Coordinates of N, CA and C in Angstrom, one line a residue:
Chain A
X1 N 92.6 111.6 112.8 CA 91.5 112.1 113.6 C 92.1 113.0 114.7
X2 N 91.6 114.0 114.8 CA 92.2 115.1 116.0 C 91.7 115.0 117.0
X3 N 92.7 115.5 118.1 CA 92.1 115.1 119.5 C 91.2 116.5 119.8
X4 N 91.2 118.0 119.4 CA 90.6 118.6 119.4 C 89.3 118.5 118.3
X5 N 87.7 118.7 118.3 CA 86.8 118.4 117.7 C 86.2 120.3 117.0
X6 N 86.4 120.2 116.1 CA 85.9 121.4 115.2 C 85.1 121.3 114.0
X7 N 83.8 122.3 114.1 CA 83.2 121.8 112.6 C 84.3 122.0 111.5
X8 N 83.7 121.1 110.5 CA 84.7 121.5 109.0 C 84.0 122.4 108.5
X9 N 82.8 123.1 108.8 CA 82.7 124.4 108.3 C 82.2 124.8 109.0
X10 N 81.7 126.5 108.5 CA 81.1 127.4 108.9 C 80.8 128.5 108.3
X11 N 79.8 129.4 108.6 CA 79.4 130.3 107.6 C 78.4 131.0 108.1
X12 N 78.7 132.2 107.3 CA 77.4 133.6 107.4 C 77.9 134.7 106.7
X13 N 76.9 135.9 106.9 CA 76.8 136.7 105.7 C 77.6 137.7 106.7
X14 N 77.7 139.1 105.9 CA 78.5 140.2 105.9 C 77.8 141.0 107.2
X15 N 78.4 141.6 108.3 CA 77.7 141.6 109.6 C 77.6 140.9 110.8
X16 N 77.1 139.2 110.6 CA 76.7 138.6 110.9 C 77.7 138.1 112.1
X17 N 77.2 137.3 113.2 CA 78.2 137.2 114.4 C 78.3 135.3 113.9
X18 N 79.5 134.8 113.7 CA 79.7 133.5 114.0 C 80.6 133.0 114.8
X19 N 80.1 132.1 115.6 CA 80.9 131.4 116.5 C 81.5 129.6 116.1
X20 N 82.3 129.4 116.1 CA 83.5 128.4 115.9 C 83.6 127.6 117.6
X21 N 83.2 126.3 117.7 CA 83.6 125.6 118.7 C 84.7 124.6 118.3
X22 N 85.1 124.1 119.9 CA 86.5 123.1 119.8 C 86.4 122.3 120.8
X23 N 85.9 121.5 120.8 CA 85.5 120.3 121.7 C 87.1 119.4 122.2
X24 N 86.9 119.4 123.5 CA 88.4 118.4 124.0 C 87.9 118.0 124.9
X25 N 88.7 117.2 125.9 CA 88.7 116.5 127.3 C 89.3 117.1 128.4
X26 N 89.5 116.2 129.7 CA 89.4 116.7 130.8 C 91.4 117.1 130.4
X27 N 91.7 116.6 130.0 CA 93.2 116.6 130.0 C 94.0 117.5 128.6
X28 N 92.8 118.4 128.1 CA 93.3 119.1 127.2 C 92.8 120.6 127.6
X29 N 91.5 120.3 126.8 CA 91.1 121.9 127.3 C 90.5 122.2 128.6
X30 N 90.1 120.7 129.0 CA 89.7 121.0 130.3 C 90.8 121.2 131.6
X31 N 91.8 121.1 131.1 CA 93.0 121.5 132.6 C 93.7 122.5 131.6
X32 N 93.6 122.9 130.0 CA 95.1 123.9 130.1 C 94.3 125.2 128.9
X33 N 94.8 126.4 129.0 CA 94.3 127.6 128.0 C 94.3 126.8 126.5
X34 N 93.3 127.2 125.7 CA 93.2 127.7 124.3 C 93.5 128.8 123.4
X35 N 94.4 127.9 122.4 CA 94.6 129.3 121.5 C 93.8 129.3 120.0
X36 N 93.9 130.4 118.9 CA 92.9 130.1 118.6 C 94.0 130.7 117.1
X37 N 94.1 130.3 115.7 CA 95.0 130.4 114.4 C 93.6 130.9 113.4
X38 N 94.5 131.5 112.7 CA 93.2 132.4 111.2 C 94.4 132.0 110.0
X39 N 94.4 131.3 109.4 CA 95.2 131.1 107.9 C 94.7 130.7 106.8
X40 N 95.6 132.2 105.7 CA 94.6 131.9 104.3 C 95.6 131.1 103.8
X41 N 94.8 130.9 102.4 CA 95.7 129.7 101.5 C 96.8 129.9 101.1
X42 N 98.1 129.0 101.6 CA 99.3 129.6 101.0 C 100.7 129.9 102.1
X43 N 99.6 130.6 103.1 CA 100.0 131.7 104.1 C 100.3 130.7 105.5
X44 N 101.0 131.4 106.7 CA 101.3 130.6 107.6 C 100.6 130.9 108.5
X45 N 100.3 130.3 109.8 CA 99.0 130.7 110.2 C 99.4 132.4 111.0
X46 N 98.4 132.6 111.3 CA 98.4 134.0 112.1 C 97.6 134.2 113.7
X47 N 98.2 133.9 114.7 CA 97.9 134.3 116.1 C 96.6 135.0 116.4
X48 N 95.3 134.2 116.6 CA 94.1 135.2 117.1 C 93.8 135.7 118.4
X49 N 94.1 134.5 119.3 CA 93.5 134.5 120.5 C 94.8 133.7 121.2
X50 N 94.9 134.3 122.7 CA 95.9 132.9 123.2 C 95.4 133.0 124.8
X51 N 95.2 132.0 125.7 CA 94.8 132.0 127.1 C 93.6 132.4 127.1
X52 N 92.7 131.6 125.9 CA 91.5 131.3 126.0 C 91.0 132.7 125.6
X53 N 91.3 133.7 125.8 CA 90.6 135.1 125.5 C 91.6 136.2 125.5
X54 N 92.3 136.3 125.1 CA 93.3 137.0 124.9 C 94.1 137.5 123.7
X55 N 93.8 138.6 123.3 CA 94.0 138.9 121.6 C 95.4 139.7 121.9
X56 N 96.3 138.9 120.6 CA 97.8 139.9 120.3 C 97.1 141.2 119.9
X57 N 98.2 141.7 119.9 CA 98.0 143.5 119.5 C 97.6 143.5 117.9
X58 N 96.9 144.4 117.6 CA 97.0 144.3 116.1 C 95.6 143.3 115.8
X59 N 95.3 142.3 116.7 CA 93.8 142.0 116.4 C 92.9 142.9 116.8
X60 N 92.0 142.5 115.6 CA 90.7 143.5 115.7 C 89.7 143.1 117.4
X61 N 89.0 143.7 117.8 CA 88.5 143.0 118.7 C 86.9 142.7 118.7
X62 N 86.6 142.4 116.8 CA 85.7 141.4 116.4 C 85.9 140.1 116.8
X63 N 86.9 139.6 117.2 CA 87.8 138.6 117.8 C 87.4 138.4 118.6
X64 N 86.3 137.3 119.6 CA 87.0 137.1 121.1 C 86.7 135.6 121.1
X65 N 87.3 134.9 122.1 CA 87.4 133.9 122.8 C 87.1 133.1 123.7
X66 N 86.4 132.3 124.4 CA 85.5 132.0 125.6 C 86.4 130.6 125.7
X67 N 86.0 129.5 126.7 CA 86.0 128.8 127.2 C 85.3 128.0 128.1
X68 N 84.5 127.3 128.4 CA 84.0 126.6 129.7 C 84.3 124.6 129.4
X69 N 84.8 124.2 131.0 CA 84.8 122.9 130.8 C 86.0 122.5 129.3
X70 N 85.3 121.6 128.9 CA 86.2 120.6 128.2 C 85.8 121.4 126.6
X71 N 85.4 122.9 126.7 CA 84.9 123.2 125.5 C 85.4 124.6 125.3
X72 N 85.9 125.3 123.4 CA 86.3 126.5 123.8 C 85.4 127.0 122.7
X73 N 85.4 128.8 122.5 CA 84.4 129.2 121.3 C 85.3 130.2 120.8
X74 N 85.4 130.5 119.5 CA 85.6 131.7 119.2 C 84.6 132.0 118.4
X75 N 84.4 133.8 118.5 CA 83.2 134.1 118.0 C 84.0 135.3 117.3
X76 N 83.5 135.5 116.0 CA 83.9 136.2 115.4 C 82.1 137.5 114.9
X77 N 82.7 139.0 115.8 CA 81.3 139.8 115.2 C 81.7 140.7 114.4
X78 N 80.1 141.1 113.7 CA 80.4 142.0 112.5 C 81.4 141.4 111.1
X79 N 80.5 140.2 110.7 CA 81.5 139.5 110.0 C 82.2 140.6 108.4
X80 N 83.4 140.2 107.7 CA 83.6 140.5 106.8 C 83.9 139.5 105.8
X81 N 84.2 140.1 104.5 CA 84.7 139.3 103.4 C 86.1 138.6 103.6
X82 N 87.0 139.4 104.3 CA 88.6 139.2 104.7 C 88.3 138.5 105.7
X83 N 87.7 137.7 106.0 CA 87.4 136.9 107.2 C 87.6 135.6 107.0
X84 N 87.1 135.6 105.8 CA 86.9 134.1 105.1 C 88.6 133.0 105.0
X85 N 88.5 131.9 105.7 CA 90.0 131.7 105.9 C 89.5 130.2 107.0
X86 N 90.6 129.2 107.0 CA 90.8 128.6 108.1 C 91.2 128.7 109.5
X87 N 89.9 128.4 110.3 CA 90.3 128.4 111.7 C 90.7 127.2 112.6
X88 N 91.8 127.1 113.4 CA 92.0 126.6 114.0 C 92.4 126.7 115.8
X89 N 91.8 125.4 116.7 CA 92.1 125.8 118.2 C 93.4 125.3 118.7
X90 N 94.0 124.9 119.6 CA 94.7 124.2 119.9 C 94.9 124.9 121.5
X91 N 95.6 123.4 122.2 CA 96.0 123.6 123.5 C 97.0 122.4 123.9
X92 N 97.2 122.5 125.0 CA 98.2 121.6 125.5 C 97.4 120.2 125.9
X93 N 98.3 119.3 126.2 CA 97.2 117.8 126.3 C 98.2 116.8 127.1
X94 N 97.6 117.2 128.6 CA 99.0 116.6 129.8 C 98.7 114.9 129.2
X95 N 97.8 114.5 129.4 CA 98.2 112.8 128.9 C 99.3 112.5 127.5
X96 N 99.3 113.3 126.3 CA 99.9 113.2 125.3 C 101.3 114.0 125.4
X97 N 101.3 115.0 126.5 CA 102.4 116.0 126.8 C 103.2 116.6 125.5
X98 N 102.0 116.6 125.0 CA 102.0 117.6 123.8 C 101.2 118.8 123.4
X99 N 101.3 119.4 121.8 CA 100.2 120.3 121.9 C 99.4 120.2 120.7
X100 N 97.8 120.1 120.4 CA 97.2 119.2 119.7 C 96.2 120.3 119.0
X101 N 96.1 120.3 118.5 CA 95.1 121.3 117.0 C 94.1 120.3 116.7
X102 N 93.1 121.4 116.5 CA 91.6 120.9 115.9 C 91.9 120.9 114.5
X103 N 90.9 119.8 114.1 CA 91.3 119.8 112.6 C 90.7 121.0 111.5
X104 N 90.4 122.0 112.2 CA 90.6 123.0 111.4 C 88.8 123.4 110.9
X105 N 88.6 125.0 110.5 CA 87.2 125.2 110.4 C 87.2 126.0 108.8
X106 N 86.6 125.8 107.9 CA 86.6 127.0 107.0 C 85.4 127.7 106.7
X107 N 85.4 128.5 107.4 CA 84.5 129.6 107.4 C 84.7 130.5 106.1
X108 N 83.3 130.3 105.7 CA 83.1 131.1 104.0 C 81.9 132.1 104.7
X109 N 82.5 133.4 104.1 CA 81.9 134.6 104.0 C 80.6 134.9 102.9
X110 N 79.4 134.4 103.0 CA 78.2 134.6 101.9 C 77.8 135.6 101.5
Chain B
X1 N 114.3 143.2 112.0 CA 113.0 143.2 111.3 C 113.0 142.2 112.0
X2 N 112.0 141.4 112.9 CA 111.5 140.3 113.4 C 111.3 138.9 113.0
X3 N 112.3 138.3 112.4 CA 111.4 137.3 111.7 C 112.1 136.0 111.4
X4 N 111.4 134.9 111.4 CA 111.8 133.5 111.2 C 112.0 133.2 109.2
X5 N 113.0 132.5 109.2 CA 113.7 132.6 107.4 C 113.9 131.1 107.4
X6 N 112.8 130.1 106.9 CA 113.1 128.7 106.7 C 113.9 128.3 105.5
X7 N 114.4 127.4 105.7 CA 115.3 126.7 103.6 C 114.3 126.5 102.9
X8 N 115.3 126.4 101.9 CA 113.9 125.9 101.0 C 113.7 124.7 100.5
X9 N 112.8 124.5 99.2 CA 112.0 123.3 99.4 C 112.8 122.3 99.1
X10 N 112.4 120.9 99.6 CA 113.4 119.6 99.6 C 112.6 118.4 98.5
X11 N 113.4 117.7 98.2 CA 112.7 116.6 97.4 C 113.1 115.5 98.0
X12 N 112.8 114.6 98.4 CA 113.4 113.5 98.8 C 112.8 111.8 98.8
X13 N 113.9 111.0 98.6 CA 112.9 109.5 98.4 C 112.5 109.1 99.8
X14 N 111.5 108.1 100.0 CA 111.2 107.6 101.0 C 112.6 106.7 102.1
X15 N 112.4 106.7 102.9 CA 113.4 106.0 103.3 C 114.3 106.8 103.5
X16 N 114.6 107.9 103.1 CA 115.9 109.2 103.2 C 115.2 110.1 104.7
X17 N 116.4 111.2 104.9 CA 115.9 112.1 106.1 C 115.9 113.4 105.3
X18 N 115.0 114.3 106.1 CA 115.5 115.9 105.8 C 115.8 116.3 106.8
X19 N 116.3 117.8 106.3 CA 117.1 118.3 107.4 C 116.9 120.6 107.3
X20 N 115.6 120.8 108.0 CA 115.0 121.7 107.7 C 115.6 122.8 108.7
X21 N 116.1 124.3 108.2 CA 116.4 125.0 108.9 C 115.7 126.1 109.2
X22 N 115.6 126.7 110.3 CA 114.8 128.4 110.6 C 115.8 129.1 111.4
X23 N 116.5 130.4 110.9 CA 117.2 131.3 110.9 C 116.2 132.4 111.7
X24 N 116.6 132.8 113.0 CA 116.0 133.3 114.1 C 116.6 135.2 113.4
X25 N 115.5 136.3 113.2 CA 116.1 137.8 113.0 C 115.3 138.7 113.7
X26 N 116.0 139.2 114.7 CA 115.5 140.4 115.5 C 115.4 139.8 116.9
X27 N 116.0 138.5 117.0 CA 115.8 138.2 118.9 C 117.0 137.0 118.5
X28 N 117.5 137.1 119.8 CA 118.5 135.7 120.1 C 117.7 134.4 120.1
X29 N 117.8 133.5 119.7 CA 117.7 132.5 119.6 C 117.2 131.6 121.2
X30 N 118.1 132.2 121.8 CA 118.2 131.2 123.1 C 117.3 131.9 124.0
X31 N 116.7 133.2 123.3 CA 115.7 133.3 124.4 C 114.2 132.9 124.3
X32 N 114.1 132.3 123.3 CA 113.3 131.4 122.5 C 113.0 130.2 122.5
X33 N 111.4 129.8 122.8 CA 110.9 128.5 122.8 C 110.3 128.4 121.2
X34 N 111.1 127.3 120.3 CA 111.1 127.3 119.2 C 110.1 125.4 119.0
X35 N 109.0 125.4 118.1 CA 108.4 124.4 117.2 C 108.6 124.5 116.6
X36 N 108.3 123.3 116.1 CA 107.9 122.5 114.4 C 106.3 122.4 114.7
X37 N 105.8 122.8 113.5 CA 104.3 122.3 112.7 C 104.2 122.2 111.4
X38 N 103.7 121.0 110.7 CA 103.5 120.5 109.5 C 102.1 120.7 109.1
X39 N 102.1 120.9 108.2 CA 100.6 120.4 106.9 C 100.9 120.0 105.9
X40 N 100.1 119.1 105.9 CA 100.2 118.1 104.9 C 99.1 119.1 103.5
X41 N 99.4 118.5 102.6 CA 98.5 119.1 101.3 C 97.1 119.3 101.8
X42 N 96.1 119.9 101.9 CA 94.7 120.0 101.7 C 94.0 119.7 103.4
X43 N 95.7 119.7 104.1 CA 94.9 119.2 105.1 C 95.4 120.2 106.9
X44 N 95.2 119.6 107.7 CA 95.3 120.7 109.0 C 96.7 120.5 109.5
X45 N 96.5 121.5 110.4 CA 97.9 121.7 111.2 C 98.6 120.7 112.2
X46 N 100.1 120.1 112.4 CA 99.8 119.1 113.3 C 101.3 119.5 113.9
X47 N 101.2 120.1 115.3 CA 102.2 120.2 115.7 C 103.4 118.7 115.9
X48 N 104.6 119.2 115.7 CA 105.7 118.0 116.0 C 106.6 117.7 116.9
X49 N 106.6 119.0 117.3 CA 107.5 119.1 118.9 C 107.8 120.7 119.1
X50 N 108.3 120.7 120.6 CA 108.8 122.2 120.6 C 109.8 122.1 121.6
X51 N 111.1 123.1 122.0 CA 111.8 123.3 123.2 C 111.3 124.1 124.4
X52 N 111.1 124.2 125.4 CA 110.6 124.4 126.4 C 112.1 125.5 126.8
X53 N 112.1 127.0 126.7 CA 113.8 127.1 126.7 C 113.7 127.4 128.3
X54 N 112.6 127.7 129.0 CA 113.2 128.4 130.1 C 113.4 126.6 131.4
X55 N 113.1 125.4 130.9 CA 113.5 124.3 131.6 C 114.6 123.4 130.4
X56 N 114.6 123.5 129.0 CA 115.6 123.1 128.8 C 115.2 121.8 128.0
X57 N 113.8 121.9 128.2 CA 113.5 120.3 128.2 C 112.6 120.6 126.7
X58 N 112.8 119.5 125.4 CA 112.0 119.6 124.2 C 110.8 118.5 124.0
X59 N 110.2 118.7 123.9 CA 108.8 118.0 123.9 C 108.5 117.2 121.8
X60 N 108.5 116.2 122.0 CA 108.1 115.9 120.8 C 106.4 115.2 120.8
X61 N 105.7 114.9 119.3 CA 104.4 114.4 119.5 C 105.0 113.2 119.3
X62 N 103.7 112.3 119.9 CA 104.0 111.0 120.2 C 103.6 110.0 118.3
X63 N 103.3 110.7 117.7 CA 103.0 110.4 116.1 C 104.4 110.6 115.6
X64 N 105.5 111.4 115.8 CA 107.0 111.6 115.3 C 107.8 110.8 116.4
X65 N 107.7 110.8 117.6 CA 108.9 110.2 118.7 C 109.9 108.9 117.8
X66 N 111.1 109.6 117.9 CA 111.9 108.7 117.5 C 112.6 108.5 115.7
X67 N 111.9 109.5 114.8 CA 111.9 109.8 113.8 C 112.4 111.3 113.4
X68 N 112.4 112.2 114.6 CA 112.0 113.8 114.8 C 113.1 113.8 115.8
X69 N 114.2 115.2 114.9 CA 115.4 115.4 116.2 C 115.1 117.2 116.0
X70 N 115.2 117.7 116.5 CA 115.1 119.4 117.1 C 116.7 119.5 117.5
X71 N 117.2 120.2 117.0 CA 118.5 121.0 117.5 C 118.5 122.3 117.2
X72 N 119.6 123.0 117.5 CA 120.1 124.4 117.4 C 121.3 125.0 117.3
X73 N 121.5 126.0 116.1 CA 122.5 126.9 116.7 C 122.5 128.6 117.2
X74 N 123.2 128.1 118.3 CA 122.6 129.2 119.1 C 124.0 130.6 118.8
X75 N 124.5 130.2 118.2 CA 126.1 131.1 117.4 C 125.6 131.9 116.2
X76 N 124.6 130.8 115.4 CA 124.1 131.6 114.3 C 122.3 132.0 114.5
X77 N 121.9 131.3 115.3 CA 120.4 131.8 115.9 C 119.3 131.2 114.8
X78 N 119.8 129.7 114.8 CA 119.1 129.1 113.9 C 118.8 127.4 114.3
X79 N 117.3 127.4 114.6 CA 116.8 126.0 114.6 C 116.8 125.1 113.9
X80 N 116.8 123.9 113.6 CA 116.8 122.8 112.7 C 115.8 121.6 113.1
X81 N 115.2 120.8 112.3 CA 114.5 119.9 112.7 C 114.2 119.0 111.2
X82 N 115.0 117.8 112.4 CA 115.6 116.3 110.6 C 114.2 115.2 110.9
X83 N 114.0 115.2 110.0 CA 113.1 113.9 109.9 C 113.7 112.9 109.0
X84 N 113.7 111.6 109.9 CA 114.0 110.4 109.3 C 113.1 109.5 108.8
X85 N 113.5 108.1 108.0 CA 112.9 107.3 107.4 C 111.8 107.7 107.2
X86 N 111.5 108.9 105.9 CA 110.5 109.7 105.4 C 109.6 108.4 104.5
X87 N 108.6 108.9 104.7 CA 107.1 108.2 103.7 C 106.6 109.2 103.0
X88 N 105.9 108.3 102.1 CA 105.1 109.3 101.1 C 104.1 110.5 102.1
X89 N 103.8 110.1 103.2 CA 102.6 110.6 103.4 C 103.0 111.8 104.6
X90 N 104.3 111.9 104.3 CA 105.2 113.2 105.2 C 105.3 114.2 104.2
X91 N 105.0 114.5 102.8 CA 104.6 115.4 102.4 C 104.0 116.5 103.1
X92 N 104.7 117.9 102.7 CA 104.0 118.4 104.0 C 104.7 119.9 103.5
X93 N 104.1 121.0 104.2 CA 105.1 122.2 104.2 C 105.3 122.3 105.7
X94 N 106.2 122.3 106.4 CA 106.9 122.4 107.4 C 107.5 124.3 107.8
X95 N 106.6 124.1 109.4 CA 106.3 125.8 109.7 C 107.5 125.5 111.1
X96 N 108.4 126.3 111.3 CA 109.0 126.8 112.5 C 108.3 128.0 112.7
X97 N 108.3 128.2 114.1 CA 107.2 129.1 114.8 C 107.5 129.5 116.6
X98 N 107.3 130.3 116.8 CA 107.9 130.1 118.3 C 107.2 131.7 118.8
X99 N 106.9 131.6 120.5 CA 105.8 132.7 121.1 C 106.2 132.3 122.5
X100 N 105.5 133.0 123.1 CA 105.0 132.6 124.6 C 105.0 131.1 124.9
X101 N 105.0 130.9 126.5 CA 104.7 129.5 126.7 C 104.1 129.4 128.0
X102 N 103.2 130.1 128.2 CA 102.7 130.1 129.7 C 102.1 129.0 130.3
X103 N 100.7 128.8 129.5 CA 100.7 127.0 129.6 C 100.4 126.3 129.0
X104 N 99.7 127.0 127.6 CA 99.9 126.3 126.1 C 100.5 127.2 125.4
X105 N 101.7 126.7 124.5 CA 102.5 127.5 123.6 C 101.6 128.6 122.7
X106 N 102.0 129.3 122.4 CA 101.1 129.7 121.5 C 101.9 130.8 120.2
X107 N 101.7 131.0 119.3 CA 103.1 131.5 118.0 C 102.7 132.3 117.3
X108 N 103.6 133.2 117.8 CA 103.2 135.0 117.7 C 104.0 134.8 115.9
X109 N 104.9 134.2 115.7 CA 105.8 134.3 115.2 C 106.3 133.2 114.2
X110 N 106.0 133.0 112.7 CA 105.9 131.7 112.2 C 107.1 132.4 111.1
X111 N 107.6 130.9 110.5 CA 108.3 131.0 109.2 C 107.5 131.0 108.1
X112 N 108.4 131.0 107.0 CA 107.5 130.6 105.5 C 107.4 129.9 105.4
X113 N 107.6 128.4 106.1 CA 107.4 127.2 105.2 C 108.3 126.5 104.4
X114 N 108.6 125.7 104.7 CA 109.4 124.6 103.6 C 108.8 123.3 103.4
X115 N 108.6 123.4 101.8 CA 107.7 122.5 101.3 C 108.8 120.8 101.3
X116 N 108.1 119.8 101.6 CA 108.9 118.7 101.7 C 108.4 117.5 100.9
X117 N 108.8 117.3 99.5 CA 108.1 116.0 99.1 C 108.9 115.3 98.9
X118 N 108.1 114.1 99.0 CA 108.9 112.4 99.3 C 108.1 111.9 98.2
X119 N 108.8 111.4 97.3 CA 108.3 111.0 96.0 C 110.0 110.4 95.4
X120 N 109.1 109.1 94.9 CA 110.6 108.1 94.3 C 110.7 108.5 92.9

């Protein structure tokens, strides 16, 4: 069971805006940034978001990122077919002094 | 060319260790906060530890502590990370990965993977 809380899916059609939550605690996401992983099958993951809203170069900026409280979102607009893939959140977790991943979302493109 | 170059894949019985390498190309090594992250078959991402390089200090998860060693060579610019007294259910492909570390890590930069199965 993961200390970060993510639906096991998600979904919508071509256009379409979806958003991905990641539920944590006072001692995860509530004291430290979220980052946010996109990996297809096979593949290793690939960098979306990092400090809660913050896109590497080279993401699209269908991409963004939010945060409040003990809770983070990624919202993906203008959905595509190349979208379709595993998402994952993750952040730091001062009680475990570690760094802890949601178990993961897979968003299917309809 | 930028990029992390893991071994390849291991077979191993339970009860044995592995011993997984990532070959650091296009940055020194030492200027580098380097992890481990596993997945298991069908299933999610679970970080295992990482080095912290600008204090020196390496952070393991508390699910590996004591099983999970992280070293380096910093001559040839290549990380390693051995797992001991392996179980079936350490199956896994195993990602070295390393980025930023402002105040959650975050990994601009992953390996291929090295697939690990524990099967007698």
């Amino acid at each position: 069971q993961s200390v970060l809380t993510q639906p096991p899916s998600a979904s919508g059609t071509p256009g379409q805006r979806v958003t991905i939550s990641c539920s944590g605690s006072t001692s995860s996401i509530g004291s430290n940034t979220v980052t946010w992983y996109q990996q297809f099958p096979g593949t290793a993951p690939k960098l979306l978001i990092y400090s809660n809203n913050q896109r590497p170069s080279g993401v699209p900026d269908r991409f963004s990122g939010s945060k409040s409280g003990t809770s983070a979102s990624l919202a993906i607009g203008g959905l595509q077919s190349e979208d379709e893939a595993d998402y994952y959140c993750a952040t730091w977790d001062d009680s475990l002094k570690g760094l802890v991943f949601g178990g993961g979302t897979k968003l299917t493109v309809l | 060319q930028d990029q992390l170059v893991q071994s390849g894949a291991e077979v191993k019985k339970p009860g044995a260790s592995v011993k997984v390498s990532c070959k650091v190309f296009g940055y020194n090594l030492n200027e580098l906060s380097m992890h481990w992250v596993r997945q298991a078959p069908g299933k999610g991402l679970e970080w295992m530890g990482g080095l912290h390089r600008e204090d020196g200090k390496t952070f393991y998860a508390q699910n590996f502590q004591g099983r999970v060693t992280m070293t380096e060579d910093t001559s040839t610019d290549t990380t390693y990370m051995e797992l001991r007294s392996l179980r079936y259910d350490d199956t896994a492909v195993y990602f070295c990965a390393t980025g930023g570390w402002m105040v959650t890590p975050s990994f601009d930069f992953w390996g291929q993977g090295t697939l690990v199965t524990v099967s007698s």
